[in-house]
């Protein structure tokens, strides 16, 4: 299992799993206050291939991220919010 430990309550925490992913990734976001999150997936050439926007509540939120339409390769998930500015790298594999 996955265990997340937060040492500083003022910090936000972001986890993206599994990695590599074939069709849908799980995004877990922990924040200390309600906020709007802007997200985008960027390919290895720097092109924005998908955009998302979520309104999340304080605490932990789990969100599905559909990537089945993406070609196999390396991607970056960028998240920007009031207390979040994160970039996660993930690998998209072919569906087998």
Short mmCIF file of N, CA and C in Angstrom, two decimals:
data_model
loop_
_atom_site.label_atom_id
_atom_site.label_comp_id
_atom_site.label_asym_id
_atom_site.label_seq_id
_atom_site.Cartn_x
_atom_site.Cartn_y
_atom_site.Cartn_z
N UNK A 1 0.81 -1.19 0.00
CA UNK A 1 0.00 0.00 0.00
C UNK A 1 0.85 1.24 0.00
N UNK A 2 0.23 2.36 -0.31
CA UNK A 2 0.88 3.65 -0.34
C UNK A 2 0.56 4.38 0.95
N UNK A 3 1.60 4.87 1.60
CA UNK A 3 1.43 5.63 2.83
C UNK A 3 2.00 7.01 2.62
N UNK A 4 1.20 8.04 2.88
CA UNK A 4 1.65 9.43 2.74
C UNK A 4 1.80 10.02 4.13
N UNK A 5 2.97 10.55 4.41
CA UNK A 5 3.21 11.20 5.70
C UNK A 5 3.47 12.67 5.46
N UNK A 6 2.76 13.52 6.17
CA UNK A 6 2.95 14.96 6.06
C UNK A 6 3.59 15.47 7.34
N UNK A 7 4.73 16.10 7.20
CA UNK A 7 5.44 16.61 8.37
C UNK A 7 5.01 18.04 8.66
N UNK A 8 4.75 18.81 7.62
CA UNK A 8 4.38 20.21 7.75
C UNK A 8 2.94 20.39 7.28
N UNK A 9 2.03 20.73 8.19
CA UNK A 9 0.61 20.86 7.83
C UNK A 9 0.34 21.97 6.83
N UNK A 10 1.24 22.95 6.70
CA UNK A 10 1.00 24.04 5.77
C UNK A 10 1.37 23.65 4.33
N UNK A 11 2.04 22.53 4.15
CA UNK A 11 2.45 22.12 2.81
C UNK A 11 1.36 21.30 2.14
N UNK A 12 1.29 21.43 0.82
CA UNK A 12 0.40 20.61 0.02
C UNK A 12 1.16 19.37 -0.41
N UNK A 13 0.42 18.30 -0.68
CA UNK A 13 1.06 17.07 -1.12
C UNK A 13 0.34 16.55 -2.35
N UNK A 14 1.11 16.10 -3.34
CA UNK A 14 0.56 15.59 -4.59
C UNK A 14 1.22 14.26 -4.90
N UNK A 15 0.40 13.24 -5.19
CA UNK A 15 0.91 11.93 -5.61
C UNK A 15 0.20 11.54 -6.91
N UNK A 16 0.96 10.99 -7.84
CA UNK A 16 0.42 10.51 -9.11
C UNK A 16 0.88 9.07 -9.28
N UNK A 17 -0.06 8.15 -9.40
CA UNK A 17 0.28 6.73 -9.50
C UNK A 17 -0.79 6.00 -10.29
N UNK A 18 -0.54 4.85 -10.89
CA UNK A 18 0.76 4.18 -10.99
C UNK A 18 1.63 4.90 -12.03
N UNK A 19 2.89 4.63 -11.99
CA UNK A 19 3.82 5.19 -12.95
C UNK A 19 4.83 4.12 -13.28
N UNK A 20 4.83 3.58 -14.49
CA UNK A 20 4.11 4.01 -15.70
C UNK A 20 2.61 3.70 -15.64
N UNK A 21 1.86 4.41 -16.48
CA UNK A 21 0.41 4.28 -16.54
C UNK A 21 0.01 3.85 -17.96
N UNK A 22 -1.08 3.05 -18.05
CA UNK A 22 -1.55 2.62 -19.37
C UNK A 22 -2.79 3.39 -19.81
N UNK A 23 -3.78 3.57 -18.93
CA UNK A 23 -5.00 4.25 -19.37
C UNK A 23 -5.50 5.32 -18.40
N UNK A 24 -5.39 5.07 -17.09
CA UNK A 24 -5.89 6.04 -16.12
C UNK A 24 -4.95 6.10 -14.92
N UNK A 25 -4.52 7.31 -14.60
CA UNK A 25 -3.68 7.53 -13.43
C UNK A 25 -4.56 8.00 -12.27
N UNK A 26 -4.09 7.80 -11.08
CA UNK A 26 -4.76 8.30 -9.88
C UNK A 26 -3.97 9.48 -9.36
N UNK A 27 -4.66 10.59 -9.15
CA UNK A 27 -4.04 11.79 -8.62
C UNK A 27 -4.59 12.03 -7.23
N UNK A 28 -3.71 12.09 -6.25
CA UNK A 28 -4.10 12.35 -4.87
C UNK A 28 -3.52 13.69 -4.46
N UNK A 29 -4.40 14.62 -4.06
CA UNK A 29 -3.98 15.96 -3.69
C UNK A 29 -4.44 16.22 -2.25
N UNK A 30 -3.51 16.66 -1.41
CA UNK A 30 -3.83 17.03 -0.04
C UNK A 30 -3.49 18.50 0.15
N UNK A 31 -4.50 19.29 0.52
CA UNK A 31 -4.31 20.73 0.73
C UNK A 31 -4.97 21.14 2.05
N UNK A 32 -4.53 22.29 2.57
CA UNK A 32 -5.09 22.74 3.85
C UNK A 32 -6.26 23.71 3.69
N UNK A 33 -6.59 24.07 2.43
CA UNK A 33 -7.77 24.91 2.21
C UNK A 33 -8.35 24.67 0.82
N UNK A 34 -9.64 24.98 0.69
CA UNK A 34 -10.35 24.82 -0.58
C UNK A 34 -9.69 25.69 -1.64
N UNK A 35 -9.58 25.15 -2.86
CA UNK A 35 -8.98 25.93 -3.94
C UNK A 35 -9.30 25.35 -5.30
N UNK A 36 -9.08 26.17 -6.31
CA UNK A 36 -9.24 25.75 -7.70
C UNK A 36 -7.86 25.35 -8.21
N UNK A 37 -7.78 24.16 -8.80
CA UNK A 37 -6.53 23.65 -9.33
C UNK A 37 -6.59 23.66 -10.85
N UNK A 38 -5.62 24.29 -11.48
CA UNK A 38 -5.45 24.25 -12.93
C UNK A 38 -4.42 23.17 -13.22
N UNK A 39 -4.71 22.27 -14.13
CA UNK A 39 -3.78 21.19 -14.46
C UNK A 39 -3.63 21.10 -15.96
N UNK A 40 -2.44 20.70 -16.37
CA UNK A 40 -2.22 20.45 -17.79
C UNK A 40 -1.18 19.36 -17.94
N UNK A 41 -1.36 18.59 -19.01
CA UNK A 41 -0.40 17.55 -19.34
C UNK A 41 0.39 18.05 -20.54
N UNK A 42 1.71 17.98 -20.41
CA UNK A 42 2.63 18.49 -21.43
C UNK A 42 3.47 17.32 -21.93
N UNK A 43 3.61 17.22 -23.26
CA UNK A 43 4.42 16.14 -23.81
C UNK A 43 5.91 16.51 -23.75
N UNK A 44 6.76 15.60 -24.18
CA UNK A 44 8.20 15.80 -24.07
C UNK A 44 8.71 16.90 -25.01
N UNK A 45 7.90 17.30 -25.98
CA UNK A 45 8.27 18.39 -26.88
C UNK A 45 7.79 19.75 -26.36
N UNK A 46 7.10 19.77 -25.21
CA UNK A 46 6.63 21.02 -24.63
C UNK A 46 5.24 21.44 -25.04
N UNK A 47 4.53 20.59 -25.78
CA UNK A 47 3.16 20.91 -26.22
C UNK A 47 2.16 20.52 -25.13
N UNK A 48 1.17 21.37 -24.91
CA UNK A 48 0.09 21.04 -23.98
C UNK A 48 -0.87 20.11 -24.71
N UNK A 49 -1.06 18.90 -24.17
CA UNK A 49 -1.92 17.91 -24.84
C UNK A 49 -3.26 17.73 -24.14
N UNK A 50 -3.37 18.13 -22.87
CA UNK A 50 -4.64 18.05 -22.14
C UNK A 50 -4.67 19.11 -21.07
N UNK A 51 -5.87 19.60 -20.78
CA UNK A 51 -6.07 20.57 -19.70
C UNK A 51 -7.21 20.09 -18.81
N UNK A 52 -7.07 20.35 -17.52
CA UNK A 52 -8.10 20.00 -16.54
C UNK A 52 -8.25 21.18 -15.58
N UNK A 53 -9.40 21.22 -14.91
CA UNK A 53 -9.61 22.18 -13.82
C UNK A 53 -10.48 21.50 -12.78
N UNK A 54 -10.07 21.60 -11.52
CA UNK A 54 -10.83 20.99 -10.44
C UNK A 54 -10.99 21.98 -9.31
N UNK A 55 -12.14 21.95 -8.65
CA UNK A 55 -12.34 22.65 -7.39
C UNK A 55 -12.23 21.60 -6.30
N UNK A 56 -11.22 21.73 -5.45
CA UNK A 56 -11.02 20.72 -4.42
C UNK A 56 -11.21 21.32 -3.04
N UNK A 57 -11.64 20.48 -2.11
CA UNK A 57 -11.87 20.89 -0.73
C UNK A 57 -10.61 20.68 0.09
N UNK A 58 -10.59 21.27 1.27
CA UNK A 58 -9.48 21.05 2.18
C UNK A 58 -9.43 19.58 2.56
N UNK A 59 -8.22 19.07 2.75
CA UNK A 59 -8.05 17.65 3.06
C UNK A 59 -7.53 16.92 1.84
N UNK A 60 -7.78 15.63 1.79
CA UNK A 60 -7.30 14.79 0.69
C UNK A 60 -8.39 14.58 -0.35
N UNK A 61 -8.01 14.69 -1.61
CA UNK A 61 -8.92 14.47 -2.72
C UNK A 61 -8.25 13.53 -3.71
N UNK A 62 -8.98 12.50 -4.16
CA UNK A 62 -8.47 11.59 -5.19
C UNK A 62 -9.23 11.83 -6.47
N UNK A 63 -8.47 11.95 -7.57
CA UNK A 63 -9.07 12.26 -8.87
C UNK A 63 -8.51 11.32 -9.93
N UNK A 64 -9.36 10.82 -10.84
CA UNK A 64 -8.85 10.02 -11.96
C UNK A 64 -8.33 10.95 -13.07
N UNK A 65 -7.24 10.55 -13.71
CA UNK A 65 -6.69 11.32 -14.83
C UNK A 65 -6.64 10.37 -16.03
N UNK A 66 -7.51 10.61 -17.00
CA UNK A 66 -7.62 9.75 -18.18
C UNK A 66 -6.50 10.08 -19.16
N UNK A 67 -5.63 9.11 -19.43
CA UNK A 67 -4.51 9.32 -20.36
C UNK A 67 -4.51 8.30 -21.49
N UNK A 68 -5.61 7.54 -21.65
CA UNK A 68 -5.61 6.45 -22.64
C UNK A 68 -5.47 6.95 -24.07
N UNK A 69 -5.85 8.20 -24.35
CA UNK A 69 -5.74 8.75 -25.71
C UNK A 69 -4.33 9.23 -26.04
N UNK A 70 -3.46 9.33 -25.04
CA UNK A 70 -2.11 9.82 -25.27
C UNK A 70 -1.24 8.74 -25.89
N UNK A 71 -0.31 9.14 -26.74
CA UNK A 71 0.67 8.21 -27.32
C UNK A 71 1.66 7.81 -26.22
N UNK A 72 2.29 6.67 -26.38
CA UNK A 72 3.28 6.23 -25.40
C UNK A 72 4.42 7.24 -25.36
N UNK A 73 4.94 7.51 -24.17
CA UNK A 73 6.05 8.44 -24.03
C UNK A 73 6.11 9.05 -22.65
N UNK A 74 6.95 10.07 -22.51
CA UNK A 74 7.14 10.77 -21.25
C UNK A 74 6.29 12.04 -21.26
N UNK A 75 5.59 12.29 -20.16
CA UNK A 75 4.73 13.46 -20.02
C UNK A 75 4.95 14.12 -18.67
N UNK A 76 4.49 15.36 -18.58
CA UNK A 76 4.58 16.13 -17.34
C UNK A 76 3.18 16.59 -16.97
N UNK A 77 2.80 16.38 -15.72
CA UNK A 77 1.53 16.88 -15.20
C UNK A 77 1.86 18.09 -14.35
N UNK A 78 1.40 19.26 -14.78
CA UNK A 78 1.63 20.49 -14.02
C UNK A 78 0.34 20.88 -13.31
N UNK A 79 0.46 21.18 -12.02
CA UNK A 79 -0.67 21.57 -11.19
C UNK A 79 -0.37 22.94 -10.58
N UNK A 80 -1.32 23.87 -10.72
CA UNK A 80 -1.16 25.19 -10.14
C UNK A 80 -2.44 25.56 -9.41
N UNK A 81 -2.28 25.97 -8.16
CA UNK A 81 -3.40 26.41 -7.33
C UNK A 81 -2.91 27.46 -6.35
N UNK A 82 -3.73 27.78 -5.38
CA UNK A 82 -3.36 28.78 -4.38
C UNK A 82 -2.14 28.35 -3.59
N UNK A 83 -2.11 27.08 -3.18
CA UNK A 83 -0.99 26.57 -2.37
C UNK A 83 -0.21 25.47 -3.09
N UNK A 84 -0.49 25.24 -4.36
CA UNK A 84 0.18 24.17 -5.11
C UNK A 84 0.84 24.74 -6.35
N UNK A 85 2.08 24.32 -6.57
CA UNK A 85 2.78 24.57 -7.82
C UNK A 85 3.68 23.36 -8.02
N UNK A 86 3.15 22.32 -8.64
CA UNK A 86 3.85 21.04 -8.74
C UNK A 86 3.98 20.59 -10.18
N UNK A 87 5.03 19.84 -10.45
CA UNK A 87 5.21 19.21 -11.76
C UNK A 87 5.62 17.77 -11.51
N UNK A 88 4.81 16.84 -12.02
CA UNK A 88 5.07 15.41 -11.88
C UNK A 88 5.37 14.82 -13.25
N UNK A 89 6.39 13.99 -13.31
CA UNK A 89 6.75 13.30 -14.55
C UNK A 89 6.10 11.92 -14.52
N UNK A 90 5.52 11.50 -15.66
CA UNK A 90 5.00 10.14 -15.73
C UNK A 90 5.24 9.57 -17.11
N UNK A 91 5.22 8.25 -17.18
CA UNK A 91 5.43 7.54 -18.44
C UNK A 91 4.11 6.90 -18.85
N UNK A 92 3.70 7.14 -20.08
CA UNK A 92 2.51 6.51 -20.64
C UNK A 92 2.97 5.30 -21.46
N UNK A 93 2.42 4.13 -21.11
CA UNK A 93 2.75 2.90 -21.85
C UNK A 93 1.60 2.56 -22.78
N UNK A 94 1.92 1.74 -23.79
CA UNK A 94 0.87 1.23 -24.68
C UNK A 94 -0.07 0.34 -23.89
N UNK A 95 -1.34 0.36 -24.25
CA UNK A 95 -2.30 -0.59 -23.68
C UNK A 95 -1.99 -1.95 -24.29
N UNK A 96 -1.93 -2.96 -23.45
CA UNK A 96 -1.59 -4.29 -23.95
C UNK A 96 -2.73 -5.25 -23.77
#
